mmCIF file of C-alpha atoms in Angstrom:
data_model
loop_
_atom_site.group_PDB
_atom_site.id
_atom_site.type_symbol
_atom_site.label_atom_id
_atom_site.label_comp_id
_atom_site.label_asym_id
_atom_site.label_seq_id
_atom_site.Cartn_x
_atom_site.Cartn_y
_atom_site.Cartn_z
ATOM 1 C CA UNK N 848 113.072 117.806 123.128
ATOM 2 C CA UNK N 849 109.746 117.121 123.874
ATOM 3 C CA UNK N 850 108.854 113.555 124.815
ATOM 4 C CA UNK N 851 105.592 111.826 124.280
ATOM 5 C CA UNK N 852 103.956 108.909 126.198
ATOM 6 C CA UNK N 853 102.977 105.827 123.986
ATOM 7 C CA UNK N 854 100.126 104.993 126.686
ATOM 8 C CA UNK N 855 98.801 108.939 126.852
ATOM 9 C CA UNK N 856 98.414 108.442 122.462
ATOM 10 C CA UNK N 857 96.669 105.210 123.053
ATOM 11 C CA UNK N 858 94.284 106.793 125.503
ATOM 12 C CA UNK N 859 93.578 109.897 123.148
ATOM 13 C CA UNK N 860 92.986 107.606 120.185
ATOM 14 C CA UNK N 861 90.892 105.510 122.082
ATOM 15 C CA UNK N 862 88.950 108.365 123.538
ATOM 16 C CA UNK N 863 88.659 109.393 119.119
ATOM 17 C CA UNK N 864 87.465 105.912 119.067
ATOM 18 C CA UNK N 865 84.167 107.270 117.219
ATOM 19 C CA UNK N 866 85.103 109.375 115.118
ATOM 20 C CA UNK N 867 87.673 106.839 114.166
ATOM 21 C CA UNK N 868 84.960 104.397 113.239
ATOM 22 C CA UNK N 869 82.647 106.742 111.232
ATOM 23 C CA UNK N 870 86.407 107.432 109.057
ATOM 24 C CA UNK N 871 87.018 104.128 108.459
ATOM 25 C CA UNK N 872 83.201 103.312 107.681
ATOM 26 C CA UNK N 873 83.591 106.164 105.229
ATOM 27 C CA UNK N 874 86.660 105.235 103.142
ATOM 28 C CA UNK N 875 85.136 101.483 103.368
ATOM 29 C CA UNK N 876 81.968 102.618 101.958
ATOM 30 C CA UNK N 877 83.373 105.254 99.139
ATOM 31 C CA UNK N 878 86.048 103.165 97.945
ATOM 32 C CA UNK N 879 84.054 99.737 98.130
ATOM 33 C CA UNK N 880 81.008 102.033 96.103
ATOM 34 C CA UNK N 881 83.725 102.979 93.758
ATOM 35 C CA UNK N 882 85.309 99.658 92.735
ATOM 36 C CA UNK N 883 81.438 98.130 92.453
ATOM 37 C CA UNK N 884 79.410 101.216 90.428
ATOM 38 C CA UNK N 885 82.873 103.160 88.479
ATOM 39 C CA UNK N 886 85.565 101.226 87.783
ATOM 40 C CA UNK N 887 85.522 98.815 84.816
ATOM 41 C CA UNK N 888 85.128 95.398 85.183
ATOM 42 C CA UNK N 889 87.742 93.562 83.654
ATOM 43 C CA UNK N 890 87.314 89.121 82.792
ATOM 44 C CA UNK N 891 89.977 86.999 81.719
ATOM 45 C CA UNK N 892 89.830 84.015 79.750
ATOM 46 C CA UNK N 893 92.554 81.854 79.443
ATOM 47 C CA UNK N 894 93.976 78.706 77.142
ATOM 48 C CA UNK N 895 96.475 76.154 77.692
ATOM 49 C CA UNK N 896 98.650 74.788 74.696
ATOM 50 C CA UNK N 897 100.839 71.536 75.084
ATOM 51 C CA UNK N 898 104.797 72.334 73.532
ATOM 52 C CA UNK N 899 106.467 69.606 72.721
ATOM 53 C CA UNK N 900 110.311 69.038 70.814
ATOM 54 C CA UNK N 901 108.759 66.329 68.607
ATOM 55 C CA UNK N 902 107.088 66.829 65.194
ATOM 56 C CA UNK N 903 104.530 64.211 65.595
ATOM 57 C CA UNK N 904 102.821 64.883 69.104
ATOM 58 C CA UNK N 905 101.409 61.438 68.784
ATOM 59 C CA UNK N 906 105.345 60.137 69.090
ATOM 60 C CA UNK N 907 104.460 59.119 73.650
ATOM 61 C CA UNK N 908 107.119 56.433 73.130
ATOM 62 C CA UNK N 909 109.926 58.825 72.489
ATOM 63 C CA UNK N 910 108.932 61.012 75.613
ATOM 64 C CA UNK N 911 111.416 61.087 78.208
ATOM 65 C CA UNK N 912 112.477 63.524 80.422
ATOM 66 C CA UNK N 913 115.068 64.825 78.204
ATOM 67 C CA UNK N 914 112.231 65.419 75.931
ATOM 68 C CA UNK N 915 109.873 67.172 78.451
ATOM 69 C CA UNK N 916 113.048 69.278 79.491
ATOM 70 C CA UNK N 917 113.457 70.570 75.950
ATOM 71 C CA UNK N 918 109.948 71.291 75.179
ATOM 72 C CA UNK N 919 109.683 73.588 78.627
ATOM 73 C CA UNK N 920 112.708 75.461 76.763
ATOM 74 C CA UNK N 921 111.046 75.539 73.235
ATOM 75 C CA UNK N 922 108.162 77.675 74.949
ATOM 76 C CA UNK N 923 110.191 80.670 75.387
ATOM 77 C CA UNK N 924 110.977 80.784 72.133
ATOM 78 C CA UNK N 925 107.315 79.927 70.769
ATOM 79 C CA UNK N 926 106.345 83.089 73.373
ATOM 80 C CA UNK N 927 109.090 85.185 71.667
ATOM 81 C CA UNK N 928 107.712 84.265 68.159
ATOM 82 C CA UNK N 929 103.942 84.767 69.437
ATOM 83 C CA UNK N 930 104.576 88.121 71.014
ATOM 84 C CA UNK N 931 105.689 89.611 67.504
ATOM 85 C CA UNK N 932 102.852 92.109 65.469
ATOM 86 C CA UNK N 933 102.466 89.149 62.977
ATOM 87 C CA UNK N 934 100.389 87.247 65.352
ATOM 88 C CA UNK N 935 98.241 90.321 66.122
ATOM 89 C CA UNK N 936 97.804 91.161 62.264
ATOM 90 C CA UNK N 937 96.582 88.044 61.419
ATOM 91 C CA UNK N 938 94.184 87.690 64.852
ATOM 92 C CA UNK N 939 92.272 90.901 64.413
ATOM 93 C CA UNK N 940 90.207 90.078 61.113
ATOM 94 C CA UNK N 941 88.758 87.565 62.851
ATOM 95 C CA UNK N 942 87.455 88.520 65.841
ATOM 96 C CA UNK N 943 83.521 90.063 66.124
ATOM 97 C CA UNK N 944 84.588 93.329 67.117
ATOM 98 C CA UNK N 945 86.803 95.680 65.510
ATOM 99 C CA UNK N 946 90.277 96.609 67.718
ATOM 100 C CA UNK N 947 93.549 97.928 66.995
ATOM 101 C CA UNK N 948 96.702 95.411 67.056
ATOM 102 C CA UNK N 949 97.722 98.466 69.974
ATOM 103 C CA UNK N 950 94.234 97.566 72.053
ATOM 104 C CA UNK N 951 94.598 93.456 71.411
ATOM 105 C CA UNK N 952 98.375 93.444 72.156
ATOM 106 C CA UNK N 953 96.916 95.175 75.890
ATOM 107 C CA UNK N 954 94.446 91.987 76.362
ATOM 108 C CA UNK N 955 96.931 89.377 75.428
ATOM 109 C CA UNK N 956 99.367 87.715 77.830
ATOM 110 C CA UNK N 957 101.845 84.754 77.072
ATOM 111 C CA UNK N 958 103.224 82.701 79.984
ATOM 112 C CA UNK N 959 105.249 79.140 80.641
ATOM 113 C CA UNK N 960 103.778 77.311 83.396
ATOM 114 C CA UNK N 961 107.336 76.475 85.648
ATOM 115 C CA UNK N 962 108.747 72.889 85.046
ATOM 116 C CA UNK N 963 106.258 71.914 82.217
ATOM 117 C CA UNK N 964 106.029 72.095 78.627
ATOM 118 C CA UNK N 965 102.870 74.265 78.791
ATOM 119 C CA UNK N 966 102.096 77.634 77.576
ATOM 120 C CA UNK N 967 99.678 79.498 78.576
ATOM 121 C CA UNK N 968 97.854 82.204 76.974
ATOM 122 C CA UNK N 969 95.262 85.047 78.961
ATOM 123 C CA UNK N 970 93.069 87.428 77.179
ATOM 124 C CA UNK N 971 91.869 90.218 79.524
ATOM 125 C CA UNK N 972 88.540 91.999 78.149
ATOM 126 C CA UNK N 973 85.549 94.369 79.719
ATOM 127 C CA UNK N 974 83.594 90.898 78.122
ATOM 128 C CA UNK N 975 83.738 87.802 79.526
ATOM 129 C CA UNK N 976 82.127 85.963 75.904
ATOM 130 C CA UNK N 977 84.895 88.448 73.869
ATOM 131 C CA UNK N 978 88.068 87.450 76.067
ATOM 132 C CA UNK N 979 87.406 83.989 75.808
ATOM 133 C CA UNK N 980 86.728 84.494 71.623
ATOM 134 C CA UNK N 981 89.732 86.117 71.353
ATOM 135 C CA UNK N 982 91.443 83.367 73.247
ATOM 136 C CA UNK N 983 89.850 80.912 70.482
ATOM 137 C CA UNK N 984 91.217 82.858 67.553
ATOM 138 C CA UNK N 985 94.627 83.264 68.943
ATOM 139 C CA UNK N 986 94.759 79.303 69.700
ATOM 140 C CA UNK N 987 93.617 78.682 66.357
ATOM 141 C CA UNK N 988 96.253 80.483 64.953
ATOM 142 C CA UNK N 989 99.056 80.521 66.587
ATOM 143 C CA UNK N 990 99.917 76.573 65.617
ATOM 144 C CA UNK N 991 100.071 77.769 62.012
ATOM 145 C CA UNK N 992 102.185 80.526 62.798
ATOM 146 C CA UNK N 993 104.734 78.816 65.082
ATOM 147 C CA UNK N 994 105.823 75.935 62.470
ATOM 148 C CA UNK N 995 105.950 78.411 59.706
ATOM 149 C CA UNK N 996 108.387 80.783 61.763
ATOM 150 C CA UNK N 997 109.734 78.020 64.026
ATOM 151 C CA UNK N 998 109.261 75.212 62.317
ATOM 152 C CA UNK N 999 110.195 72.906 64.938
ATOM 153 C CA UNK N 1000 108.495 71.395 67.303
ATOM 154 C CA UNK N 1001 104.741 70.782 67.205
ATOM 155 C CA UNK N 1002 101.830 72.664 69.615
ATOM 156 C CA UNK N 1003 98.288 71.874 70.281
ATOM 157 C CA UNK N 1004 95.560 72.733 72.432
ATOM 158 C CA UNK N 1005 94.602 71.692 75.446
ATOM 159 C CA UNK N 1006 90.888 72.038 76.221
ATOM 160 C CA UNK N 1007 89.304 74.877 75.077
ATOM 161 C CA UNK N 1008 88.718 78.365 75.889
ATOM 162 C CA UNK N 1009 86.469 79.211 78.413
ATOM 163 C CA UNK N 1010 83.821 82.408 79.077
ATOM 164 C CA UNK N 1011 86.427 84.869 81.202
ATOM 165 C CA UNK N 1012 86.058 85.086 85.022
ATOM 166 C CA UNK N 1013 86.088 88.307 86.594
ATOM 167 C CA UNK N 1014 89.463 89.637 87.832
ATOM 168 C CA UNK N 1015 89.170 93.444 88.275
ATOM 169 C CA UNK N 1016 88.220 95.545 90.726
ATOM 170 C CA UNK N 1017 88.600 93.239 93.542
ATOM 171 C CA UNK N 1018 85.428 94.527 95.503
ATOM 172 C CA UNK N 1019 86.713 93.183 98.647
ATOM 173 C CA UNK N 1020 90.657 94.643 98.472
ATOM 174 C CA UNK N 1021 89.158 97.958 97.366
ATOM 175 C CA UNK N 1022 86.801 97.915 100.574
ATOM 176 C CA UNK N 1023 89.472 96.880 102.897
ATOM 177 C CA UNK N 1024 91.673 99.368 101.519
ATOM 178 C CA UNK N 1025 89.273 102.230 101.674
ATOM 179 C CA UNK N 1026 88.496 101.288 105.720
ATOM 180 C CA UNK N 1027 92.631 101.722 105.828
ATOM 181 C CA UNK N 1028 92.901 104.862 104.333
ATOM 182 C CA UNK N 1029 90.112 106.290 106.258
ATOM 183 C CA UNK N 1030 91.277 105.295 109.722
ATOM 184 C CA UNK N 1031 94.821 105.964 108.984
ATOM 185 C CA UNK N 1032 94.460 109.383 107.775
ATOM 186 C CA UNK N 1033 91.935 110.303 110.893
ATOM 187 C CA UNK N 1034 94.203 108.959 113.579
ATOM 188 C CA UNK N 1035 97.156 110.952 111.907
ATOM 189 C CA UNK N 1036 95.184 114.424 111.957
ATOM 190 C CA UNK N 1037 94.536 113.299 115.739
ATOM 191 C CA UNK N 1038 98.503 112.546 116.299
ATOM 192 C CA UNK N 1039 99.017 116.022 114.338
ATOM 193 C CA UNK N 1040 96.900 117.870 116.799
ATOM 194 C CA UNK N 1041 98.130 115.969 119.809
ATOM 195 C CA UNK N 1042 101.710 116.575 119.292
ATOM 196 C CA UNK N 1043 101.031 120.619 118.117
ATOM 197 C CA UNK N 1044 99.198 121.119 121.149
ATOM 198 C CA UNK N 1045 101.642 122.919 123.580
ATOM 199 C CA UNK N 1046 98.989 123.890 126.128
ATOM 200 C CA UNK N 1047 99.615 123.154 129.321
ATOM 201 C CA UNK N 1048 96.870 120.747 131.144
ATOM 202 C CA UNK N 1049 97.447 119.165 134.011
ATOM 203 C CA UNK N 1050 100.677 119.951 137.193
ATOM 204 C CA UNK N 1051 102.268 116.564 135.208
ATOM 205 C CA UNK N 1052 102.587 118.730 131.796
ATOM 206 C CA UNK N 1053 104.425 121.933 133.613
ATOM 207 C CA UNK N 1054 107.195 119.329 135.124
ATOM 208 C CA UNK N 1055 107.570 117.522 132.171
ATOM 209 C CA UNK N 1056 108.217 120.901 130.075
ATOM 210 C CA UNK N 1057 109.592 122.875 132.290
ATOM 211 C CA UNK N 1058 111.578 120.791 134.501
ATOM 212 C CA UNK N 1059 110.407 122.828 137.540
ATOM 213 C CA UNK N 1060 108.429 122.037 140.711
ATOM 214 C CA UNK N 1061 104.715 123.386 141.168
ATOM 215 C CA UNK N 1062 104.597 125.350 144.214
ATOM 216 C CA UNK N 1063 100.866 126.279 144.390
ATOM 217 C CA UNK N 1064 97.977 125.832 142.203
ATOM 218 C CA UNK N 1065 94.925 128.398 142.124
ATOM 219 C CA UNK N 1066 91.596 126.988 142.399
ATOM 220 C CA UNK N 1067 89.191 127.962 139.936
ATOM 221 C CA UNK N 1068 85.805 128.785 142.572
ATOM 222 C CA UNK N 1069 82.848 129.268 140.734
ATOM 223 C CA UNK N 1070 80.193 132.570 141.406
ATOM 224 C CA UNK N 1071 76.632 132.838 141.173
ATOM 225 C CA UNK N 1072 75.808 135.842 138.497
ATOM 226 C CA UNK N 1073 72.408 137.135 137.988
ATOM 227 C CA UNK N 1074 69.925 135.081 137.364
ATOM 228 C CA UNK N 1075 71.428 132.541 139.553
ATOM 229 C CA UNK N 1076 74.115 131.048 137.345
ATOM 230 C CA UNK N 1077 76.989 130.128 138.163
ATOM 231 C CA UNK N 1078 79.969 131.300 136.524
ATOM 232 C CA UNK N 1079 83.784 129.529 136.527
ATOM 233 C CA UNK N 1080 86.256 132.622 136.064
#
């Protein structure tokens, strides 16, 4: 079985070194130019609502831990409840633009923030101003919602929602990633090549094949033809 030198690849890639560079600078530039100028942008806006156990939220002398404990629990099941097609049927009339429960159920996400009693809801929109309306609407109305399904516990808002920030493409990954892909797949067609070659170079590459000494080696002379160049054969 043939047997290849790790320091003989790392001389033949770094004698590819430019074309190595041009294919990275490629899939840098095409993937980079893709994420910036094709790919949708994507902003997320996102609201925090305070859970608590207690009807009254004004109640901060009952608050214990016990207390703080079961209100992290009572999120689950206000996420559960929130989740459902009710809250999307009664969200949609009110927003500015017209979409599906199908496209709005897409844009919304519902999340407990570990070891607190908050819950945290993300709209995800190709507008920043609509993902942070729709964030609005569904904090407006999922209080309503949650005692009449519920009905324990109480929920309010914390802050307000805010114009979405831009989370996708990531310019940056994208551009790394394309660099990647383009040196990766060029030093792998040069590996390819290299290890398909089965010409014999060099007095080194017959005893390593062949397992045979070299006796003799022929010269190659070069000849003058006409016109006074020289010729190898």
């Amino acid at each position: 079985m043939q047997q290849y030198d790790v320091r003989a690849i790392g001389r033949l890639l770094a004698a590819k070194l430019l074309p190595l560079l041009i294919s990275t600078l490629i899939g840098a530039v095409l993937l980079g130019s893709l994420a910036v100028f094709a790919m949708k942008k994507q902003y997320t806006s996102q609201v925090l609502m305070y859970v608590s156990n207690l009807e009254n939220t004004e109640q901060t002398d009952s608050l214990s831990y016990l207390n703080i404990y079961s209100s992290a629990r009572l999120v689950q099941t206000y996420i559960e409840v929130l989740e459902d097609p009710a809250l999307l049927t009664a969200v949609t009339p009110q927003l500015s633009r017209t979409v599906t429960s199908g496209q709005l159920a897409n844009m919304l996400t519902f999340s407990s923030i570990e070891n607190t009693a908050l819950l945290r809801i993300s709209v995800t929109a190709d507008d920043p101003t609509f993902a942070a309306e729709v964030a609005h609407v569904v904090s407006e109305t999922a209080p309503q919602m949650l005692q009449k399904v519920v009905g324990a516990g109480s929920v309010k808002t914390v802050g307000s929602a805010r114009q979405g920030a831009k989370t996708a493409p990531n310019e940056a990954q994208m551009t790394l990633i394309g660099a990647l892909l383009g040196f990766t797949i060029t030093a792998a067609i040069i590996l390819i090549r290299y290890i398909n070659d089965n010409t014999v170079k060099t007095e080194a590459d017959i005893k390593q094949r062949l397992d045979v000494p070299v006796l003799g080696v022929i010269p190659r002379f070069a000849r003058e033809t006409a016109g006074g160049k020289k010729n190898g054969n």
